[in-house]
Short mmCIF file of N, CA, C and O in Angstrom, two decimals:
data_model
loop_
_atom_site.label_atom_id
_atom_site.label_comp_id
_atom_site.label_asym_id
_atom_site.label_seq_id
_atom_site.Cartn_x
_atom_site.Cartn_y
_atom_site.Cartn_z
N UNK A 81 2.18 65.11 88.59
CA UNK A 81 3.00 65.66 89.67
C UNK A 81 3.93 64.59 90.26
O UNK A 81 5.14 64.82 90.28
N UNK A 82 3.34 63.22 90.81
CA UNK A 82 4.23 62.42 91.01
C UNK A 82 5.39 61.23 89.69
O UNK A 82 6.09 60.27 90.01
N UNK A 83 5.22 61.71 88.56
CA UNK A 83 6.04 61.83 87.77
C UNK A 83 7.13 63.02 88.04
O UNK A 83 8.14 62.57 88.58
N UNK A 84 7.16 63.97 87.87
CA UNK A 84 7.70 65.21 88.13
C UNK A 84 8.61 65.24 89.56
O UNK A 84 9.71 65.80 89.58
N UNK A 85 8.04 64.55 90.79
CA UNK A 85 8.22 64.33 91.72
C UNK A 85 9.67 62.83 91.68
O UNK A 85 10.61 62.75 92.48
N UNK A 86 9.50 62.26 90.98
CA UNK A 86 9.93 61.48 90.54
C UNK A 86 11.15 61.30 90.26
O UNK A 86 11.91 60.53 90.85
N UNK A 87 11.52 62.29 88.94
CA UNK A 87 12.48 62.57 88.04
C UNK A 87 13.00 63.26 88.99
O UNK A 87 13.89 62.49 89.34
N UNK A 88 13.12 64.57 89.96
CA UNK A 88 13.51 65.36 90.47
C UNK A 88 14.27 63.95 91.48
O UNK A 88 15.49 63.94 91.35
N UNK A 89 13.84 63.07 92.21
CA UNK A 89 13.83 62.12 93.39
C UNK A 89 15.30 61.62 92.45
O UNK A 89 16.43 61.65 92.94
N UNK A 90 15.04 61.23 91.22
CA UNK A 90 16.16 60.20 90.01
C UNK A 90 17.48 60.95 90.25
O UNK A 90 18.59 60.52 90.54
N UNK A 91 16.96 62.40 90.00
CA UNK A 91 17.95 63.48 89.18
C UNK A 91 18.84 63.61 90.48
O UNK A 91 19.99 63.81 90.09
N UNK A 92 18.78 63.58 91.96
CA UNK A 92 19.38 63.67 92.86
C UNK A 92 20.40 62.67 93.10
O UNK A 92 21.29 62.98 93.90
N UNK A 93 20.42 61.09 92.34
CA UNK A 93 21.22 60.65 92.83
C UNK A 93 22.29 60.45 91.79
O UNK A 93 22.29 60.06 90.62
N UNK A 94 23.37 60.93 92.79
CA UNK A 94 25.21 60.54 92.19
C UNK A 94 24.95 59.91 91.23
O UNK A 94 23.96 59.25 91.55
N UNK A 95 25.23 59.67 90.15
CA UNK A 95 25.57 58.87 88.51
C UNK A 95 24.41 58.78 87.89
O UNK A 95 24.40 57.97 86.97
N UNK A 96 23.03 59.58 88.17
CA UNK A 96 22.05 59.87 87.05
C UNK A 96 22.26 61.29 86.83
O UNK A 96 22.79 61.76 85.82
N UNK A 97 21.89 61.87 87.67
CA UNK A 97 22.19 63.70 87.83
C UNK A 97 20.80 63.87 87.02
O UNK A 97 19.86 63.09 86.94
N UNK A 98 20.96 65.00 86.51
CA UNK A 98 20.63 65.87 85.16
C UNK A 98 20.19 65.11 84.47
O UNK A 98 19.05 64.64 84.53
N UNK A 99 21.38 64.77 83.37
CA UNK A 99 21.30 64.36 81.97
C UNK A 99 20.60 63.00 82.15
O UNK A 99 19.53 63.07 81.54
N UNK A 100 20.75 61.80 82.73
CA UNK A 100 20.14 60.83 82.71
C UNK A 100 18.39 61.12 83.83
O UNK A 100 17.46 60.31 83.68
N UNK A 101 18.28 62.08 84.63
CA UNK A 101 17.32 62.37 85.03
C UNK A 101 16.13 62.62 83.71
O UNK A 101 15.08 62.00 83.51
N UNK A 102 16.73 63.75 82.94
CA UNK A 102 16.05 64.29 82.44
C UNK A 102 15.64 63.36 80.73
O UNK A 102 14.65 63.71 80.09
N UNK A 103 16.45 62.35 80.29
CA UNK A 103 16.51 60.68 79.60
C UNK A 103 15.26 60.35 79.98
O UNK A 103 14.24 60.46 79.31
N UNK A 104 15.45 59.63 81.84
CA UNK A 104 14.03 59.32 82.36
C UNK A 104 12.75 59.90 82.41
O UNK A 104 11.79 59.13 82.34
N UNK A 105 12.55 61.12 82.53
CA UNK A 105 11.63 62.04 81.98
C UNK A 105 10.91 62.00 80.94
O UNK A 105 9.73 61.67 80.83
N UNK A 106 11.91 62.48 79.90
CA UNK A 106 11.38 62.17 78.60
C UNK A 106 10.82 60.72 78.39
O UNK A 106 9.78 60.63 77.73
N UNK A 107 11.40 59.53 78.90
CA UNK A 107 10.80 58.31 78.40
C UNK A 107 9.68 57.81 79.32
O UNK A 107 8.99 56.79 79.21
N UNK A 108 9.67 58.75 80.22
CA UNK A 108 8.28 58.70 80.70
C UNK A 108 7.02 58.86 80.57
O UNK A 108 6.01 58.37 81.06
N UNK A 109 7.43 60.11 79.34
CA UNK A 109 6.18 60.49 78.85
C UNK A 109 5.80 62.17 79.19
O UNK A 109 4.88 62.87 78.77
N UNK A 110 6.87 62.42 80.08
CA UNK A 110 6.71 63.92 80.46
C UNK A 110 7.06 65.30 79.35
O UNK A 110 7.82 64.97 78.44
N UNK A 111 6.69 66.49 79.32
CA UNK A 111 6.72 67.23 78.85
C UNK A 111 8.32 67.34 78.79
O UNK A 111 8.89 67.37 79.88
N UNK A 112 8.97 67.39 77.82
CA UNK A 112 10.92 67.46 77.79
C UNK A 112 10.80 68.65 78.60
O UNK A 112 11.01 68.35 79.77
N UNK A 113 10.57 69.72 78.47
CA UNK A 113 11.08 71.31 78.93
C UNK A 113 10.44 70.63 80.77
O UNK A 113 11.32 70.91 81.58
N UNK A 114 9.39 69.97 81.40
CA UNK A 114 9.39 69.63 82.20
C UNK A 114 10.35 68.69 83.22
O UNK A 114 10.67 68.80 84.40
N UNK A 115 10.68 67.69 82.12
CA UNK A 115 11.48 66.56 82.45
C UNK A 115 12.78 67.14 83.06
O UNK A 115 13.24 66.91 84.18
N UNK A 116 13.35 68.08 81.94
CA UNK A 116 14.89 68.67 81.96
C UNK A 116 14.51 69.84 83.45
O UNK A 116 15.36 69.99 84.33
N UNK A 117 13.38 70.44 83.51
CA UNK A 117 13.53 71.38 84.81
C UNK A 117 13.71 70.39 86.06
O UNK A 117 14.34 70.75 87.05
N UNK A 118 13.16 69.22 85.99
CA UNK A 118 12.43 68.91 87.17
C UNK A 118 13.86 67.71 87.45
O UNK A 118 14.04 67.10 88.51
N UNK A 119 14.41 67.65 86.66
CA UNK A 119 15.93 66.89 86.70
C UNK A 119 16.90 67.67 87.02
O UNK A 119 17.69 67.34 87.91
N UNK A 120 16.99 68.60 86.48
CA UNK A 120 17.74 70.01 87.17
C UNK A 120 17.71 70.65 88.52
O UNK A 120 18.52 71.17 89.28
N UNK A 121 16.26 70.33 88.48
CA UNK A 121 16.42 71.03 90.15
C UNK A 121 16.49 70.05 91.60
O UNK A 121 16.72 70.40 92.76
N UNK A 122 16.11 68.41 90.88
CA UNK A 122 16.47 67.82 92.02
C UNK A 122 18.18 67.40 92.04
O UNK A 122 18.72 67.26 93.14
N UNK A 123 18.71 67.28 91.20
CA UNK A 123 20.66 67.23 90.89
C UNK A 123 20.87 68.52 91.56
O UNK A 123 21.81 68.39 92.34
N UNK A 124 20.34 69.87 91.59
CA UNK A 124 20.79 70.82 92.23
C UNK A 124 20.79 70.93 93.82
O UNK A 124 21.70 71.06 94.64
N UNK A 125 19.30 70.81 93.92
CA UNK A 125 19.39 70.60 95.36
C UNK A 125 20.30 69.82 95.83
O UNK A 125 21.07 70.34 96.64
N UNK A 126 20.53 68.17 95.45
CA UNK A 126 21.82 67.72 96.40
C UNK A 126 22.78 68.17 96.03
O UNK A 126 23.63 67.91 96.88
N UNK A 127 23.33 68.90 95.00
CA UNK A 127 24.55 69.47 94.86
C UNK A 127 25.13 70.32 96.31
O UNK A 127 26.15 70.46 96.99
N UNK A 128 23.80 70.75 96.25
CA UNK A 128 23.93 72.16 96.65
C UNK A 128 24.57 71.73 98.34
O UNK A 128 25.64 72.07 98.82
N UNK A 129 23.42 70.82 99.01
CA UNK A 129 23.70 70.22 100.13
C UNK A 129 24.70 69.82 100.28
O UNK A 129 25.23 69.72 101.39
N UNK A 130 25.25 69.48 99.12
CA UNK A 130 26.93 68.24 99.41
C UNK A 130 27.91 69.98 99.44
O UNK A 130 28.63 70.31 100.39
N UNK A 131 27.79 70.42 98.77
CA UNK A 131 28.30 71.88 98.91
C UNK A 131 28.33 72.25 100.25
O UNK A 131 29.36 72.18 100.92
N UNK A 132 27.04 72.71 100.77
CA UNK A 132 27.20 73.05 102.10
C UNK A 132 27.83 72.43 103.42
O UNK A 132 28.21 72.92 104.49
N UNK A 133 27.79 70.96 102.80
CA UNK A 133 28.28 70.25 103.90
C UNK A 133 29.79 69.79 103.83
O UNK A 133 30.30 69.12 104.73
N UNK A 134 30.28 70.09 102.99
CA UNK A 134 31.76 70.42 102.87
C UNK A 134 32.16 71.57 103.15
O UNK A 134 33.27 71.70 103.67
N UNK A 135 31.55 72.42 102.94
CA UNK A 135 32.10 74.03 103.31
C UNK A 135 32.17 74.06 105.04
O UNK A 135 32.91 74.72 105.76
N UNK A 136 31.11 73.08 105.42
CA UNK A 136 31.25 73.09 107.29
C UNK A 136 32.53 72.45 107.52
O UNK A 136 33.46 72.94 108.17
N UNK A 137 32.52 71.05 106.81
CA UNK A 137 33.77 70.40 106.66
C UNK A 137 34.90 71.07 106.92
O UNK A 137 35.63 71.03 107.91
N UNK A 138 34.98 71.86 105.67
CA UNK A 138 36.18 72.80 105.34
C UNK A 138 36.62 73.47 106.24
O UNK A 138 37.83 73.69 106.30
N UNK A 139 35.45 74.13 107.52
CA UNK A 139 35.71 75.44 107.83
C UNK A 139 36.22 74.81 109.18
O UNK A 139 36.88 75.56 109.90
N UNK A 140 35.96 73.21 109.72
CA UNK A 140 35.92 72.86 110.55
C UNK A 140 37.90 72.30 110.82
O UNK A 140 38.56 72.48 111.85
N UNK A 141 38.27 71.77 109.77
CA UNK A 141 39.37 71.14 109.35
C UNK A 141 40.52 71.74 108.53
O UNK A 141 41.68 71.34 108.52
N UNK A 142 39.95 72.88 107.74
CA UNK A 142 40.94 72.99 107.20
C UNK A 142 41.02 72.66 105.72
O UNK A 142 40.24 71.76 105.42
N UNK A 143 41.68 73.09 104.81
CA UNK A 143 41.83 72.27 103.03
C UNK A 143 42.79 71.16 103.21
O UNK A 143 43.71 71.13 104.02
N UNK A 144 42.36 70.02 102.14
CA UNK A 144 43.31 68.87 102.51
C UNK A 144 44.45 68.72 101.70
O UNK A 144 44.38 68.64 100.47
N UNK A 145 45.69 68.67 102.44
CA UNK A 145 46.45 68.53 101.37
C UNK A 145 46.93 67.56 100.22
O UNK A 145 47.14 66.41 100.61
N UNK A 146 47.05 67.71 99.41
CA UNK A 146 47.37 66.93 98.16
C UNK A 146 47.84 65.62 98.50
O UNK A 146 47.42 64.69 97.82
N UNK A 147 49.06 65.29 99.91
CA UNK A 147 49.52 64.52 100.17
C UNK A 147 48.71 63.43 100.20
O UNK A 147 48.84 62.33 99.67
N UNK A 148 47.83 63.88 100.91
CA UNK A 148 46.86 62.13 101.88
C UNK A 148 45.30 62.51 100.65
O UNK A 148 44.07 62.53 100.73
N UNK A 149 46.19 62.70 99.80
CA UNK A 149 44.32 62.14 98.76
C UNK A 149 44.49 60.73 97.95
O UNK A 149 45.50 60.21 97.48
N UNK A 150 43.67 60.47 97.96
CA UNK A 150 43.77 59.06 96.46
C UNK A 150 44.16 59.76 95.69
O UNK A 150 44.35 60.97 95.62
N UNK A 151 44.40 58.33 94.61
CA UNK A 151 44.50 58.96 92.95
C UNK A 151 43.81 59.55 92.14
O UNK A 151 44.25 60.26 91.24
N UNK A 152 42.45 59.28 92.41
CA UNK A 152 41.26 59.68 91.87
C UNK A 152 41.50 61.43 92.23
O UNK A 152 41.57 62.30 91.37
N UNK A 153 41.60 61.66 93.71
CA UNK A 153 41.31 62.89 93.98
C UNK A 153 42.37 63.81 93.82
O UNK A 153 42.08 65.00 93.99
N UNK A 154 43.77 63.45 93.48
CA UNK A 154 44.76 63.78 93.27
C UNK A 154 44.73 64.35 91.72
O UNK A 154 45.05 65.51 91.48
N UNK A 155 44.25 63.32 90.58
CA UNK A 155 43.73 64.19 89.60
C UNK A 155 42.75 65.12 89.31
O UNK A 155 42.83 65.77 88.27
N UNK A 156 41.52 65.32 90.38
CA UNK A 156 40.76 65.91 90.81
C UNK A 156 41.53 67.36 91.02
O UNK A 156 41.26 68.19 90.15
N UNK A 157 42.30 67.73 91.87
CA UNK A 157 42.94 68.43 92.38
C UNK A 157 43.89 69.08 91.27
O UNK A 157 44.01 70.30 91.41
N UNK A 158 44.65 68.49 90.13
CA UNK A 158 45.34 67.98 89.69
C UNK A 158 44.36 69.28 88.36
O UNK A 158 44.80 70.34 87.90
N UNK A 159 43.26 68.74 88.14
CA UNK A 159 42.37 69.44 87.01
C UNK A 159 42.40 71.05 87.54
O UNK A 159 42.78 72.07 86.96
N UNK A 160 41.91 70.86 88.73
CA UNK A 160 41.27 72.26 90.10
C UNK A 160 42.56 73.37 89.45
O UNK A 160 42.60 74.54 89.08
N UNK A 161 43.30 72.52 89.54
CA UNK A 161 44.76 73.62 89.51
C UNK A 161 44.94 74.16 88.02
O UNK A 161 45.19 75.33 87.71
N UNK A 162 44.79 73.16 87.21
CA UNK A 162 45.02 73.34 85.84
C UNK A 162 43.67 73.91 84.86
O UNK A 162 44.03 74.71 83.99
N UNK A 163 42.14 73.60 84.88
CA UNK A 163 41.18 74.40 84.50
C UNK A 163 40.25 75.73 85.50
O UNK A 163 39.42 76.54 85.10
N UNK A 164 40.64 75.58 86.45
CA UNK A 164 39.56 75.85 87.61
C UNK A 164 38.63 75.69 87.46
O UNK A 164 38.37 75.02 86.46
N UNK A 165 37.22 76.30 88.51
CA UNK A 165 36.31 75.99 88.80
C UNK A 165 35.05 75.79 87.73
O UNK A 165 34.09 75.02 87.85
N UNK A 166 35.31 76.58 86.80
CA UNK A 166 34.59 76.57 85.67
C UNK A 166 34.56 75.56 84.84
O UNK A 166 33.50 75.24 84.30
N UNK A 167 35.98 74.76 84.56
CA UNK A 167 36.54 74.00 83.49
C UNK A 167 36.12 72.78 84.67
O UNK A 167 35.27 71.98 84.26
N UNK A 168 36.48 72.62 85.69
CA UNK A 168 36.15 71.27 86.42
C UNK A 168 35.10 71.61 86.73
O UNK A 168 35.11 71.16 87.88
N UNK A 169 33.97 72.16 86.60
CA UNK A 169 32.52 71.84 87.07
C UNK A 169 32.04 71.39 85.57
O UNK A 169 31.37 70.37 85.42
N UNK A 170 32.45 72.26 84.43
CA UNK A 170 31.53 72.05 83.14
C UNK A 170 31.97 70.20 82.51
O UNK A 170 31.16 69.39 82.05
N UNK A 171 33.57 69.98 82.72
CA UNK A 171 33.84 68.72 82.44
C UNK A 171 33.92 67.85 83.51
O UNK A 171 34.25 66.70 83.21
N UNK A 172 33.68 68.12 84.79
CA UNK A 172 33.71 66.87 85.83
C UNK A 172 32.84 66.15 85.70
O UNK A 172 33.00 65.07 86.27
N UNK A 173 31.75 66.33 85.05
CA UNK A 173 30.29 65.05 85.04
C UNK A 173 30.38 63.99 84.10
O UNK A 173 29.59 63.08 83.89
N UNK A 174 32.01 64.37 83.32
CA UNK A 174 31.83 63.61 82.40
C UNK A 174 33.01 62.01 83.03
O UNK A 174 33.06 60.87 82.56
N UNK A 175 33.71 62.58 84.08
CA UNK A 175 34.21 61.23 84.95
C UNK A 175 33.54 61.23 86.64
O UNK A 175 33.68 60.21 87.33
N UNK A 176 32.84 62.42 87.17
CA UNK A 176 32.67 62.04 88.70
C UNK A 176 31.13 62.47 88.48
O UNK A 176 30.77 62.86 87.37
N UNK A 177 30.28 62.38 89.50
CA UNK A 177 28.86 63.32 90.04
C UNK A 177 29.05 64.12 90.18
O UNK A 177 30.02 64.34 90.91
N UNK A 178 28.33 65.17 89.63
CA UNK A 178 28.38 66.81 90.73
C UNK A 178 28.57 66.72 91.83
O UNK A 178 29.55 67.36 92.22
N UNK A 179 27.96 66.07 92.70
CA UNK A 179 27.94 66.44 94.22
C UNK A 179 29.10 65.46 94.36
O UNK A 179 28.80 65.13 95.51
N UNK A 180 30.04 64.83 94.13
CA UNK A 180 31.41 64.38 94.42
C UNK A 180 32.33 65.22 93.75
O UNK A 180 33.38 65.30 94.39
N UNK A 181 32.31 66.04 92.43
CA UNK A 181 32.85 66.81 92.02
C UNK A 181 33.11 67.95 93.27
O UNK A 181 34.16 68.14 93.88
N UNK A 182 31.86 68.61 93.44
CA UNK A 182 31.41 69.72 93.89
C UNK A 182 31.99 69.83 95.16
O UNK A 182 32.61 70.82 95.55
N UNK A 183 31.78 68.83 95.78
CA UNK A 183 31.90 68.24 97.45
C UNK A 183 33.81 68.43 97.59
O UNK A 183 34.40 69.11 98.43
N UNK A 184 34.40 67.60 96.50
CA UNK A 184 35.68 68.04 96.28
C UNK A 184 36.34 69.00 96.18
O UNK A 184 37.40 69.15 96.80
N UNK A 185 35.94 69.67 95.52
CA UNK A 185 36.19 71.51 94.98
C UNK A 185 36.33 72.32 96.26
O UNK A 185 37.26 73.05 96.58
N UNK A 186 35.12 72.03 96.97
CA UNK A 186 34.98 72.71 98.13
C UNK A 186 36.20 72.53 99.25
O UNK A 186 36.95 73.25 99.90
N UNK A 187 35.96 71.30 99.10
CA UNK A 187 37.26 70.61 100.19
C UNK A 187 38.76 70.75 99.75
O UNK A 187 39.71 70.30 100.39
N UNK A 188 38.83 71.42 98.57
CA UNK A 188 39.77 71.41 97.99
C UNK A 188 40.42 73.28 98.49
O UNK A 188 41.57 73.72 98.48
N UNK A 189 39.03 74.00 98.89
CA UNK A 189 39.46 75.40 98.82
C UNK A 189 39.02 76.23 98.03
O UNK A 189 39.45 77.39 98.03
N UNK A 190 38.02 75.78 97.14
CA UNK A 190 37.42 76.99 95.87
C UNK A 190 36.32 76.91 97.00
O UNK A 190 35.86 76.17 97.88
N UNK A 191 36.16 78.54 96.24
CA UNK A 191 34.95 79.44 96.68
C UNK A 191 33.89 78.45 96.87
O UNK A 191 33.95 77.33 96.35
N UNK A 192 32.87 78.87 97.66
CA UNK A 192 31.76 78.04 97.66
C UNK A 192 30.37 78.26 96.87
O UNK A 192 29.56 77.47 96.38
N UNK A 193 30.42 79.56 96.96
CA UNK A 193 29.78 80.54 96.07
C UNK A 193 29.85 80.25 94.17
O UNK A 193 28.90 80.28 93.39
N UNK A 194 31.32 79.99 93.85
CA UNK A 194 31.59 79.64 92.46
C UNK A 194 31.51 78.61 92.29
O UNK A 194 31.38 78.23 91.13
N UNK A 195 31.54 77.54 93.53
CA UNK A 195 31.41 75.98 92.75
C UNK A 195 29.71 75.86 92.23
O UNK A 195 29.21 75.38 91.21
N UNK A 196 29.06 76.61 93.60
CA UNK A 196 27.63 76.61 93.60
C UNK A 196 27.32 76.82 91.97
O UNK A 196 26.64 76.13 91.20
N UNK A 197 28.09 78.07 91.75
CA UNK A 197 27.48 79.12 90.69
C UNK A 197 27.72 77.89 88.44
O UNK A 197 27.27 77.60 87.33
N UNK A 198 28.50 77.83 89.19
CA UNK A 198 29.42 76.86 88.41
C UNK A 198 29.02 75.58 87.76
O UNK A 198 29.09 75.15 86.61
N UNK A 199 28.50 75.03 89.09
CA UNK A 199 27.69 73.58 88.74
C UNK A 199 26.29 73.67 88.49
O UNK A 199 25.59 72.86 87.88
N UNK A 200 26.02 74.54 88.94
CA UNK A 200 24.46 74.71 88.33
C UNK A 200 24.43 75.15 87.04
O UNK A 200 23.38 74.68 86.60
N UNK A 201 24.89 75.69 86.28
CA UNK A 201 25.67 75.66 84.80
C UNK A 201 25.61 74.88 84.47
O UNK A 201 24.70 74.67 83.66
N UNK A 202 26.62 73.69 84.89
CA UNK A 202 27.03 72.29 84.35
C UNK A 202 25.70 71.45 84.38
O UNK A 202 25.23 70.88 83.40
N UNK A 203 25.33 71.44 85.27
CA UNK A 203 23.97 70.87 85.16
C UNK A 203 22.60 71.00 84.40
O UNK A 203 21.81 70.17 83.95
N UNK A 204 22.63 72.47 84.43
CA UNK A 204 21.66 72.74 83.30
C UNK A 204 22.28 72.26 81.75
O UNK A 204 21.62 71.60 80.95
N UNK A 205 23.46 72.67 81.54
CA UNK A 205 23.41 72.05 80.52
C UNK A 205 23.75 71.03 79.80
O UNK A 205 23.84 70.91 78.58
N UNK A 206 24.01 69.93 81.08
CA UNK A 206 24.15 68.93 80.51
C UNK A 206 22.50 68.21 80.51
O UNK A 206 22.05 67.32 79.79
N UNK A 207 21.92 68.91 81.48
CA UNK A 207 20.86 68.36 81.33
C UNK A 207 19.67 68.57 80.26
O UNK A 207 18.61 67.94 80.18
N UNK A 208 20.25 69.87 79.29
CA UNK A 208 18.85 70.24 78.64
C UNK A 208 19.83 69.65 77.10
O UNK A 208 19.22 69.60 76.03
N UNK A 209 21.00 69.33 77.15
CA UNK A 209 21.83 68.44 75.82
C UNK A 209 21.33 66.78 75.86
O UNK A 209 21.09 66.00 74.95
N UNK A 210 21.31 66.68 76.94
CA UNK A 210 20.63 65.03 77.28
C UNK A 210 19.03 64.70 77.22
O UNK A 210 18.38 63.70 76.89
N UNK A 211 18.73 65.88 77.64
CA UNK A 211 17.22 66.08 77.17
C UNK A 211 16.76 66.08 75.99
O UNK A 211 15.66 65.66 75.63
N UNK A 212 17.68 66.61 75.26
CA UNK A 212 17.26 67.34 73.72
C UNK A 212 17.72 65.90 72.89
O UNK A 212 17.29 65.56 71.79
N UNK A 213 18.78 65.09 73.78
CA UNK A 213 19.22 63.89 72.43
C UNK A 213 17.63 62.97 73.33
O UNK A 213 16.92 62.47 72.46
N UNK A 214 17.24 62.80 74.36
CA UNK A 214 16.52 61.73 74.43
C UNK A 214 14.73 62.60 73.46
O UNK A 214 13.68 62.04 73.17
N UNK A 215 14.97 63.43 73.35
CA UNK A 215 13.44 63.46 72.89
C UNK A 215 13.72 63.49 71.43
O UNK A 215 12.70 63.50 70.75
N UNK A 216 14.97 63.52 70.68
CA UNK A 216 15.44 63.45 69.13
C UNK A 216 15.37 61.94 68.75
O UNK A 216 15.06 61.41 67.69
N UNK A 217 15.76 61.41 69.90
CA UNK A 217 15.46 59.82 69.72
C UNK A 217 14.20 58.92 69.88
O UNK A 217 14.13 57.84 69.30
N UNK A 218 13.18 59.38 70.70
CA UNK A 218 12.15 58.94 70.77
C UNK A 218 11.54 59.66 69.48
O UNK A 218 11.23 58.84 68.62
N UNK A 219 11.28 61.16 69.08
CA UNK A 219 11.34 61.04 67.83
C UNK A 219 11.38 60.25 66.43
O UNK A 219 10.58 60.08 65.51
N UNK A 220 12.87 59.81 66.75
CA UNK A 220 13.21 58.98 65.82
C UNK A 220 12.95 57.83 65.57
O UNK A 220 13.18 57.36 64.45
N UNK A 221 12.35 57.05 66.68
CA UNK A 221 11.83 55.64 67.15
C UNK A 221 10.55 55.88 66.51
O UNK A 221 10.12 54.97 65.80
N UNK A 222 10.01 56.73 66.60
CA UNK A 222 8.31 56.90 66.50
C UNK A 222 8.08 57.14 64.97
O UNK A 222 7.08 56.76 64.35
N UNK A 223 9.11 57.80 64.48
CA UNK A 223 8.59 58.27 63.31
C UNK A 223 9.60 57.16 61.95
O UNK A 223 9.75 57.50 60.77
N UNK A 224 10.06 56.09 62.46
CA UNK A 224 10.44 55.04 62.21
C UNK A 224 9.30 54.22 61.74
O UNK A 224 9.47 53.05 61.41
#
């Protein structure tokens, strides 16, 4: 349990998420289909929070305009416009965190409901593709 407890604790923070949550898991020794849930649902939960707490943001301030963002968030914005919410939740993990992705999106003006819906997608499956290469590789180590 405090393995499990663990990975979920990993999977929450910005630049492990998921996929490297659910890495740690597996090389822990945990059940993969365990590792990958229990990485999933702690990356979700803070998603979810950074979600909510931009949507107060949002509702408090207003959407920001394009003008006064960085560069970073300017291509951020920049994607928002050109894939939407679907296309920047499934490929944002592969340059930001979910919950900086997510947190953005929101602040940006997408639904809150679809980023939610969206990134938990992205997460599952990046996390059960990262799962599936770390237990193909310990595999492969072992039977080496």
């Amino acid at each position: 349990m405090l393995q499990w407890l663990g990975v979920m604790a990993a999977a929450a923070i910005p630049f492990v998420e998921s996929y490297f949550g659910a890495v740690i898991g597996v090389l822990a020794g945990l059940n993969p289909v365990v590792a990958i849930i229990a990485a999933v649902v702690g990356n979700v939960i803070s998603m979810v929070l950074v979600v909510l707490s931009a949507d107060r943001l949002r509702a408090r301030r207003g959407v920001t305009p394009v003008e006064q963002l960085s560069p970073r968030k300017q291509r951020l914005r920049r994607m928002l416009d050109r894939f939407g919410v679907p296309g920047v939740s499934l490929l944002g993990q592969t340059v930001l965190p979910s919950q900086i992705t997510s947190g953005a999106l929101v602040a940006f003006g997408a639904s809150t409901r679809g980023v939610i819906g969206w990134q938990v997608v992205s997460i599952i499956l990046w996390g059960v593709a990262f799962g599936t290469l770390a237990v193909l590789g310990v595999d492969l180590v072992q039977n080496s």
